[in-house]
Amino acid sequence: MNDFMADLWVVMHNYYLDFVRILPKLGLGLIVLILTFFVASQVRKLLQTRLLRHTSDSLLTGFLAQITYWVLIIIGLSMALGTMGFDGAVGKILAGAGLSAFILGFALKDIGENFLAGILLAFKRPFKIGDLVETQGVHGRIIGLNLRETIIKTLDGKDVYVPNAGILKTPLYNYSVDNFLRLEFTV
């Protein structure tokens, strides 16, 4: 029993010495990670305010700021793990993230399709807020656009959430793009 306790004490003491030896690396990695979150959030705010000065497109501005934020977080996380001595783990995490994104892409195909359609609509902009449009049998004014859906207020006051992928796949009639509208009726 004494041999077991002595061996256990030696193993625990070695673990303790290893922990004390890597403690500065862990602390530095934690500092890098905290600085990364701070810098990424400040860059996101700065980018959003600067872009909003030059454009009134809040969707595109928010999208670009959010993408920049997540790219900086991924770079900072990689730097923090490298500082801690987990260089091999960085490559494995990035490979796992790529594989996970691939699997989740198939699992959440419709959500991903609407998200990518929202990105395309943010850049292409076939309409703006307040335009009178018709798509997929919905006739009304655009009151909002986010990365997943377009919000249309019908002429009788209903709010309809139309998935962005549907807007890209079906015809979109924009009645107020040039402020001319011709109506025909028979008397």
PDB file of N, CA and C in Angstrom, residues 58-60 62-64 66-67 110-123 125 144-150 162-165:
ATOM      1  N   SER A  58     -27.908  49.482 -43.687  1.00  0.00           N
ATOM      2  CA  SER A  58     -27.546  48.926 -42.388  1.00  0.00           C
ATOM      3  C   SER A  58     -27.342  47.416 -42.437  1.00  0.00           C
ATOM      4  N   LEU A  59     -28.034  46.724 -43.334  1.00  0.00           N
ATOM      5  CA  LEU A  59     -27.880  45.272 -43.434  1.00  0.00           C
ATOM      6  C   LEU A  59     -26.482  44.904 -43.897  1.00  0.00           C
ATOM      7  N   LEU A  60     -26.030  45.536 -44.971  1.00  0.00           N
ATOM      8  CA  LEU A  60     -24.698  45.253 -45.492  1.00  0.00           C
ATOM      9  C   LEU A  60     -23.623  45.677 -44.499  1.00  0.00           C
ATOM     10  N   GLY A  62     -23.879  45.876 -41.178  1.00  0.00           N
ATOM     11  CA  GLY A  62     -23.868  44.912 -40.080  1.00  0.00           C
ATOM     12  C   GLY A  62     -23.253  43.589 -40.475  1.00  0.00           C
ATOM     13  N   PHE A  63     -23.535  43.152 -41.697  1.00  0.00           N
ATOM     14  CA  PHE A  63     -22.973  41.893 -42.180  1.00  0.00           C
ATOM     15  C   PHE A  63     -21.447  41.969 -42.276  1.00  0.00           C
ATOM     16  N   LEU A  64     -20.937  43.030 -42.876  1.00  0.00           N
ATOM     17  CA  LEU A  64     -19.476  43.180 -43.015  1.00  0.00           C
ATOM     18  C   LEU A  64     -18.799  43.311 -41.653  1.00  0.00           C
ATOM     19  N   GLN A  66     -19.904  42.060 -38.800  1.00  0.00           N
ATOM     20  CA  GLN A  66     -19.977  40.764 -38.120  1.00  0.00           C
ATOM     21  C   GLN A  66     -18.961  39.774 -38.699  1.00  0.00           C
ATOM     22  N   ILE A  67     -18.806  39.760 -40.015  1.00  0.00           N
ATOM     23  CA  ILE A  67     -17.816  38.871 -40.633  1.00  0.00           C
ATOM     24  C   ILE A  67     -16.408  39.238 -40.166  1.00  0.00           C
ATOM     25  N   ASP A 110     -31.729  24.611 -45.776  1.00  0.00           N
ATOM     26  CA  ASP A 110     -32.687  25.689 -46.044  1.00  0.00           C
ATOM     27  C   ASP A 110     -32.278  26.979 -45.342  1.00  0.00           C
ATOM     28  N   ILE A 111     -31.836  26.868 -44.099  1.00  0.00           N
ATOM     29  CA  ILE A 111     -31.402  28.055 -43.367  1.00  0.00           C
ATOM     30  C   ILE A 111     -30.169  28.650 -44.037  1.00  0.00           C
ATOM     31  N   GLY A 112     -29.237  27.790 -44.427  1.00  0.00           N
ATOM     32  CA  GLY A 112     -28.047  28.266 -45.127  1.00  0.00           C
ATOM     33  C   GLY A 112     -28.377  28.895 -46.467  1.00  0.00           C
ATOM     34  N   GLU A 113     -29.350  28.309 -47.155  1.00  0.00           N
ATOM     35  CA  GLU A 113     -29.765  28.861 -48.444  1.00  0.00           C
ATOM     36  C   GLU A 113     -30.363  30.251 -48.268  1.00  0.00           C
ATOM     37  N   ASN A 114     -31.207  30.423 -47.237  1.00  0.00           N
ATOM     38  CA  ASN A 114     -31.788  31.736 -46.965  1.00  0.00           C
ATOM     39  C   ASN A 114     -30.724  32.739 -46.533  1.00  0.00           C
ATOM     40  N   PHE A 115     -29.745  32.276 -45.755  1.00  0.00           N
ATOM     41  CA  PHE A 115     -28.654  33.145 -45.308  1.00  0.00           C
ATOM     42  C   PHE A 115     -27.837  33.643 -46.502  1.00  0.00           C
ATOM     43  N   LEU A 116     -27.453  32.726 -47.394  1.00  0.00           N
ATOM     44  CA  LEU A 116     -26.683  33.132 -48.573  1.00  0.00           C
ATOM     45  C   LEU A 116     -27.520  34.017 -49.502  1.00  0.00           C
ATOM     46  N   ALA A 117     -28.814  33.733 -49.601  1.00  0.00           N
ATOM     47  CA  ALA A 117     -29.687  34.590 -50.411  1.00  0.00           C
ATOM     48  C   ALA A 117     -29.768  35.981 -49.796  1.00  0.00           C
ATOM     49  N   GLY A 118     -29.767  36.065 -48.460  1.00  0.00           N
ATOM     50  CA  GLY A 118     -29.764  37.366 -47.794  1.00  0.00           C
ATOM     51  C   GLY A 118     -28.500  38.145 -48.086  1.00  0.00           C
ATOM     52  N   ILE A 119     -27.374  37.436 -48.150  1.00  0.00           N
ATOM     53  CA  ILE A 119     -26.106  38.095 -48.502  1.00  0.00           C
ATOM     54  C   ILE A 119     -26.175  38.620 -49.931  1.00  0.00           C
ATOM     55  N   LEU A 120     -26.680  37.808 -50.848  1.00  0.00           N
ATOM     56  CA  LEU A 120     -26.802  38.249 -52.236  1.00  0.00           C
ATOM     57  C   LEU A 120     -27.751  39.440 -52.359  1.00  0.00           C
ATOM     58  N   LEU A 121     -28.859  39.404 -51.633  1.00  0.00           N
ATOM     59  CA  LEU A 121     -29.791  40.532 -51.675  1.00  0.00           C
ATOM     60  C   LEU A 121     -29.170  41.785 -51.066  1.00  0.00           C
ATOM     61  N   ALA A 122     -28.309  41.601 -50.056  1.00  0.00           N
ATOM     62  CA  ALA A 122     -27.659  42.761 -49.441  1.00  0.00           C
ATOM     63  C   ALA A 122     -26.730  43.449 -50.434  1.00  0.00           C
ATOM     64  N   PHE A 123     -26.072  42.677 -51.272  1.00  0.00           N
ATOM     65  CA  PHE A 123     -25.164  43.269 -52.256  1.00  0.00           C
ATOM     66  C   PHE A 123     -25.898  43.711 -53.517  1.00  0.00           C
ATOM     67  N   ARG A 125     -29.383  44.260 -54.018  1.00  0.00           N
ATOM     68  CA  ARG A 125     -30.415  45.236 -53.690  1.00  0.00           C
ATOM     69  C   ARG A 125     -31.411  45.494 -54.815  1.00  0.00           C
ATOM     70  N   GLY A 144     -38.611  45.610 -43.905  1.00  0.00           N
ATOM     71  CA  GLY A 144     -37.387  45.133 -43.278  1.00  0.00           C
ATOM     72  C   GLY A 144     -36.734  44.033 -44.089  1.00  0.00           C
ATOM     73  N   LEU A 145     -35.441  43.930 -43.906  1.00  0.00           N
ATOM     74  CA  LEU A 145     -34.665  42.880 -44.581  1.00  0.00           C
ATOM     75  C   LEU A 145     -33.560  42.460 -43.638  1.00  0.00           C
ATOM     76  N   ASN A 146     -33.480  41.178 -43.357  1.00  0.00           N
ATOM     77  CA  ASN A 146     -32.341  40.670 -42.605  1.00  0.00           C
ATOM     78  C   ASN A 146     -31.741  39.521 -43.398  1.00  0.00           C
ATOM     79  N   LEU A 147     -30.789  38.838 -42.812  1.00  0.00           N
ATOM     80  CA  LEU A 147     -30.065  37.830 -43.588  1.00  0.00           C
ATOM     81  C   LEU A 147     -30.886  36.574 -43.843  1.00  0.00           C
ATOM     82  N   ARG A 148     -32.016  36.391 -43.179  1.00  0.00           N
ATOM     83  CA  ARG A 148     -32.813  35.190 -43.394  1.00  0.00           C
ATOM     84  C   ARG A 148     -34.109  35.454 -44.143  1.00  0.00           C
ATOM     85  N   GLU A 149     -34.748  36.602 -43.899  1.00  0.00           N
ATOM     86  CA  GLU A 149     -36.039  36.846 -44.515  1.00  0.00           C
ATOM     87  C   GLU A 149     -36.237  38.323 -44.823  1.00  0.00           C
ATOM     88  N   THR A 150     -37.195  38.564 -45.699  1.00  0.00           N
ATOM     89  CA  THR A 150     -37.628  39.915 -46.032  1.00  0.00           C
ATOM     90  C   THR A 150     -39.015  40.104 -45.453  1.00  0.00           C
ATOM     91  N   VAL A 162     -41.066  36.668 -45.804  1.00  0.00           N
ATOM     92  CA  VAL A 162     -40.788  35.882 -47.005  1.00  0.00           C
ATOM     93  C   VAL A 162     -39.328  35.442 -46.954  1.00  0.00           C
ATOM     94  N   PRO A 163     -39.039  34.138 -47.021  1.00  0.00           N
ATOM     95  CA  PRO A 163     -37.649  33.691 -47.024  1.00  0.00           C
ATOM     96  C   PRO A 163     -36.886  34.271 -48.217  1.00  0.00           C
ATOM     97  N   ASN A 164     -35.649  34.680 -47.960  1.00  0.00           N
ATOM     98  CA  ASN A 164     -34.851  35.326 -48.999  1.00  0.00           C
ATOM     99  C   ASN A 164     -34.584  34.409 -50.187  1.00  0.00           C
ATOM    100  N   ALA A 165     -34.457  33.119 -49.944  1.00  0.00           N
ATOM    101  CA  ALA A 165     -34.207  32.193 -51.052  1.00  0.00           C
ATOM    102  C   ALA A 165     -35.391  32.185 -52.009  1.00  0.00           C
TER     103      ALA A 165
END
